[in-house]
Amino acid sequence: MLSTDPEAFLFNVDLARKGQQAVKGVISQLTHLKSDLENYAQDASRRWEELEANRKKKDDARKEINDKIDAAKKLESRLAAKEKERLRKLEDDQALLAQQKWLDSGVLKEITNKASDQGKKAISYATSQIGKDYVWGAVGPDTFDCSGLTLRSWQAAGRTIPRTSQEQWRQLPRVELKDMRPGDLVIYFADASHVGMYLGDGAIVHAPRPAGR
């Protein structure tokens, strides 16, 4: 750097020195910034890996819990189904025993009354459903429960009767045994939990549990 003016020379030297220092400062700042960015990127990558690992652990734990819940529900369902089947069989056995005692008593042998026209229609409908499955709460046409069968049978005969065996017992007229005719309903148990239809000659048609009529 050449100059004929000593003061200008010194000024330029000082200016150049300051410029170099400024450049060094900027380079140093950029170097630190680059290092900070690299550290931040590494930290962010590490945090992402940790979060991803935690998310996978949570997903795996959630899946394991859901699998256990599903397994418990299936087991509960199987146990409930077995218990329901046991109770249904017990109730069916009780109904069969009560019916057999009633038939063995011989009281039906004295009944000689004939079915009414409506009674014949109700019997025709009920007997045409023999072989269809029992489903609690069903009212046909493919499945029935006991009162659903008697309901639909009498509807087919042109008469509407209550839906449940309890209401059929409570609301329909009651007749003496000697006055019973084919088509009349036979209510079982003190709680009126089962109902069938008298066919005549000591026979009934009903929807037992758990199979067909």
GROMACS .gro file of C-alpha atoms in nm:
model
  213
    1MET     CA    1   0.000   0.000   0.000
    2LEU     CA    2   0.172   0.320  -0.124
    3SER     CA    3   0.092   0.673  -0.011
    4THR     CA    4   0.272   1.010  -0.013
    5ASP     CA    5   0.068   1.121   0.286
    6PRO     CA    6   0.183   0.956   0.612
    7GLU     CA    7  -0.144   1.032   0.787
    8ALA     CA    8  -0.348   0.891   0.501
    9PHE     CA    9  -0.122   0.587   0.500
   10LEU     CA   10  -0.175   0.527   0.868
   11PHE     CA   11  -0.550   0.580   0.826
   12ASN     CA   12  -0.564   0.329   0.544
   13VAL     CA   13  -0.359   0.078   0.745
   14ASP     CA   14  -0.594   0.117   1.039
   15LEU     CA   15  -0.895   0.088   0.811
   16ALA     CA   16  -0.756  -0.228   0.653
   17ARG     CA   17  -0.683  -0.374   0.995
   18LYS     CA   18  -1.035  -0.298   1.111
   19GLY     CA   19  -1.170  -0.451   0.792
   20GLN     CA   20  -0.971  -0.768   0.853
   21GLN     CA   21  -1.094  -0.781   1.210
   22ALA     CA   22  -1.452  -0.732   1.093
   23VAL     CA   23  -1.413  -1.011   0.838
   24LYS     CA   24  -1.260  -1.237   1.102
   25GLY     CA   25  -1.550  -1.150   1.333
   26VAL     CA   26  -1.807  -1.233   1.067
   27ILE     CA   27  -1.627  -1.557   0.982
   28SER     CA   28  -1.613  -1.645   1.353
   29GLN     CA   29  -1.983  -1.571   1.392
   30LEU     CA   30  -2.065  -1.777   1.084
   31THR     CA   31  -1.849  -2.060   1.216
   32HIS     CA   32  -2.028  -2.051   1.552
   33LEU     CA   33  -2.365  -2.027   1.379
   34LYS     CA   34  -2.279  -2.325   1.158
   35SER     CA   35  -2.172  -2.521   1.465
   36ASP     CA   36  -2.489  -2.421   1.649
   37LEU     CA   37  -2.702  -2.525   1.352
   38GLU     CA   38  -2.525  -2.859   1.329
   39ASN     CA   39  -2.572  -2.915   1.702
   40TYR     CA   40  -2.937  -2.815   1.674
   41ALA     CA   41  -2.987  -3.049   1.379
   42GLN     CA   42  -2.824  -3.335   1.569
   43ASP     CA   43  -3.030  -3.260   1.878
   44ALA     CA   44  -3.349  -3.234   1.673
   45SER     CA   45  -3.268  -3.564   1.501
   46ARG     CA   46  -3.199  -3.728   1.836
   47ARG     CA   47  -3.522  -3.588   1.982
   48TRP     CA   48  -3.715  -3.709   1.677
   49GLU     CA   49  -3.571  -4.057   1.717
   50GLU     CA   50  -3.665  -4.055   2.086
   51LEU     CA   51  -4.017  -3.934   2.010
   52GLU     CA   52  -4.056  -4.192   1.735
   53ALA     CA   53  -3.932  -4.466   1.968
   54ASN     CA   54  -4.173  -4.350   2.240
   55ARG     CA   55  -4.458  -4.333   1.990
   56LYS     CA   56  -4.386  -4.688   1.877
   57LYS     CA   57  -4.371  -4.805   2.238
   58LYS     CA   58  -4.704  -4.637   2.308
   59ASP     CA   59  -4.858  -4.785   1.994
   60ASP     CA   60  -4.727  -5.129   2.087
   61ALA     CA   61  -4.854  -5.090   2.443
   62ARG     CA   62  -5.194  -4.967   2.318
   63LYS     CA   63  -5.218  -5.262   2.079
   64GLU     CA   64  -5.125  -5.504   2.357
   65ILE     CA   65  -5.390  -5.355   2.586
   66ASN     CA   66  -5.655  -5.362   2.311
   67ASP     CA   67  -5.566  -5.723   2.231
   68LYS     CA   68  -5.608  -5.817   2.597
   69ILE     CA   69  -5.940  -5.632   2.615
   70ASP     CA   70  -6.063  -5.810   2.300
   71ALA     CA   71  -5.952  -6.145   2.441
   72ALA     CA   72  -6.132  -6.070   2.769
   73LYS     CA   73  -6.449  -5.971   2.584
   74LYS     CA   74  -6.440  -6.290   2.378
   75LEU     CA   75  -6.392  -6.498   2.691
   76GLU     CA   76  -6.675  -6.312   2.865
   77SER     CA   77  -6.897  -6.364   2.561
   78ARG     CA   78  -6.822  -6.737   2.555
   79LEU     CA   79  -6.888  -6.768   2.927
   80ALA     CA   80  -7.208  -6.563   2.896
   81ALA     CA   81  -7.324  -6.775   2.603
   82LYS     CA   82  -7.259  -7.094   2.799
   83GLU     CA   83  -7.444  -6.959   3.102
   84LYS     CA   84  -7.737  -6.844   2.887
   85GLU     CA   85  -7.746  -7.184   2.721
   86ARG     CA   86  -7.743  -7.354   3.060
   87LEU     CA   87  -8.028  -7.136   3.189
   88ARG     CA   88  -8.228  -7.185   2.871
   89LYS     CA   89  -8.186  -7.561   2.891
   90LEU     CA   90  -8.287  -7.556   3.257
   91GLU     CA   91  -8.597  -7.352   3.179
   92ASP     CA   92  -8.681  -7.575   2.883
   93ASP     CA   93  -8.644  -7.884   3.102
   94GLN     CA   94  -8.873  -7.726   3.361
   95ALA     CA   95  -9.130  -7.642   3.094
   96LEU     CA   96  -9.116  -7.997   2.960
   97LEU     CA   97  -9.154  -8.142   3.310
   98ALA     CA   98  -9.449  -7.915   3.389
   99GLN     CA   99  -9.615  -8.004   3.060
  100GLN     CA  100  -9.559  -8.376   3.113
  101LYS     CA  101  -9.709  -8.363   3.463
  102TRP     CA  102 -10.007  -8.178   3.323
  103LEU     CA  103 -10.057  -8.433   3.046
  104ASP     CA  104 -10.002  -8.729   3.278
  105SER     CA  105 -10.275  -8.602   3.509
  106GLY     CA  106 -10.533  -8.708   3.250
  107VAL     CA  107 -10.733  -8.386   3.277
  108LEU     CA  108 -10.716  -8.325   2.904
  109LYS     CA  109 -10.890  -8.652   2.823
  110GLU     CA  110 -11.216  -8.503   2.941
  111ILE     CA  111 -11.191  -8.207   2.703
  112THR     CA  112 -11.400  -8.269   2.394
  113ASN     CA  113 -11.465  -7.911   2.282
  114LYS     CA  114 -11.409  -7.828   1.917
  115ALA     CA  115 -11.198  -7.543   1.785
  116SER     CA  116 -11.363  -7.226   1.662
  117ASP     CA  117 -11.299  -7.108   1.306
  118GLN     CA  118 -11.049  -6.854   1.440
  119GLY     CA  119 -10.892  -7.121   1.658
  120LYS     CA  120 -10.844  -7.344   1.354
  121LYS     CA  121 -10.672  -7.062   1.167
  122ALA     CA  122 -10.445  -6.989   1.464
  123ILE     CA  123 -10.355  -7.358   1.492
  124SER     CA  124 -10.289  -7.379   1.119
  125TYR     CA  125 -10.047  -7.088   1.135
  126ALA     CA  126  -9.872  -7.213   1.450
  127THR     CA  127  -9.819  -7.567   1.322
  128SER     CA  128  -9.690  -7.437   0.988
  129GLN     CA  129  -9.401  -7.274   1.178
  130ILE     CA  130  -9.276  -7.604   1.324
  131GLY     CA  131  -8.902  -7.643   1.265
  132LYS     CA  132  -8.814  -7.273   1.274
  133ASP     CA  133  -8.557  -7.155   1.526
  134TYR     CA  134  -8.625  -7.000   1.863
  135VAL     CA  135  -8.486  -6.649   1.916
  136TRP     CA  136  -8.575  -6.451   2.226
  137GLY     CA  137  -8.783  -6.145   2.135
  138ALA     CA  138  -8.852  -6.266   1.780
  139VAL     CA  139  -9.201  -6.242   1.631
  140GLY     CA  140  -9.141  -6.410   1.295
  141PRO     CA  141  -9.156  -6.477   1.018
  142ASP     CA  142  -8.829  -6.674   1.028
  143THR     CA  143  -8.775  -6.704   1.405
  144PHE     CA  144  -9.003  -6.685   1.709
  145ASP     CA  145  -9.005  -6.682   2.084
  146CYS     CA  146  -9.295  -6.847   2.270
  147SER     CA  147  -9.526  -6.546   2.289
  148GLY     CA  148  -9.417  -6.424   1.945
  149LEU     CA  149  -9.553  -6.749   1.800
  150THR     CA  150  -9.889  -6.722   1.976
  151LEU     CA  151  -9.912  -6.352   1.885
  152ARG     CA  152  -9.859  -6.414   1.513
  153SER     CA  153 -10.083  -6.722   1.514
  154TRP     CA  154 -10.380  -6.529   1.646
  155GLN     CA  155 -10.302  -6.232   1.422
  156ALA     CA  156 -10.324  -6.473   1.129
  157ALA     CA  157 -10.666  -6.570   1.264
  158GLY     CA  158 -10.775  -6.207   1.266
  159ARG     CA  159 -10.735  -6.128   1.634
  160THR     CA  160 -10.471  -5.911   1.798
  161ILE     CA  161 -10.346  -6.029   2.137
  162PRO     CA  162 -10.078  -5.886   2.372
  163ARG     CA  163  -9.711  -5.934   2.287
  164THR     CA  164  -9.567  -6.112   2.593
  165SER     CA  165  -9.676  -6.426   2.776
  166GLN     CA  166  -9.720  -6.221   3.096
  167GLU     CA  167  -9.953  -5.974   2.923
  168GLN     CA  168 -10.137  -6.254   2.746
  169TRP     CA  169 -10.201  -6.410   3.087
  170ARG     CA  170 -10.301  -6.079   3.241
  171GLN     CA  171 -10.524  -5.937   2.967
  172LEU     CA  172 -10.685  -6.229   2.785
  173PRO     CA  173 -11.001  -6.402   2.912
  174ARG     CA  174 -10.939  -6.713   3.123
  175VAL     CA  175 -11.142  -7.028   3.083
  176GLU     CA  176 -11.193  -7.332   3.300
  177LEU     CA  177 -10.992  -7.634   3.198
  178LYS     CA  178 -11.307  -7.825   3.105
  179ASP     CA  179 -11.406  -7.542   2.871
  180MET     CA  180 -11.071  -7.522   2.691
  181ARG     CA  181 -11.076  -7.555   2.312
  182PRO     CA  182 -10.803  -7.609   2.052
  183GLY     CA  183 -10.636  -7.275   1.984
  184ASP     CA  184 -10.655  -7.162   2.347
  185LEU     CA  185 -10.330  -7.058   2.511
  186VAL     CA  186 -10.164  -7.253   2.791
  187ILE     CA  187  -9.957  -7.040   3.031
  188TYR     CA  188  -9.669  -7.196   3.226
  189PHE     CA  189  -9.512  -7.109   3.563
  190ALA     CA  190  -9.616  -6.867   3.834
  191ASP     CA  191  -9.448  -6.577   3.656
  192ALA     CA  192  -9.619  -6.665   3.324
  193SER     CA  193  -9.279  -6.686   3.154
  194HIS     CA  194  -9.384  -6.941   2.892
  195VAL     CA  195  -9.687  -6.996   2.671
  196GLY     CA  196  -9.804  -7.258   2.424
  197MET     CA  197 -10.116  -7.329   2.217
  198TYR     CA  198 -10.347  -7.622   2.284
  199LEU     CA  199 -10.406  -7.836   1.975
  200GLY     CA  200 -10.646  -8.094   2.116
  201ASP     CA  201 -10.599  -8.458   2.214
  202GLY     CA  202 -10.354  -8.358   2.487
  203ALA     CA  203 -10.107  -8.192   2.249
  204ILE     CA  204  -9.971  -7.839   2.231
  205VAL     CA  205  -9.752  -7.642   1.992
  206HIS     CA  206  -9.505  -7.392   2.133
  207ALA     CA  207  -9.168  -7.226   2.078
  208PRO     CA  208  -8.936  -7.393   2.329
  209ARG     CA  209  -8.582  -7.296   2.408
  210PRO     CA  210  -8.339  -7.311   2.245
  211ALA     CA  211  -8.436  -7.505   1.931
  212GLY     CA  212  -8.737  -7.549   1.704
  213ARG     CA  213  -9.102  -7.601   1.793
   0.00000   0.00000   0.00000
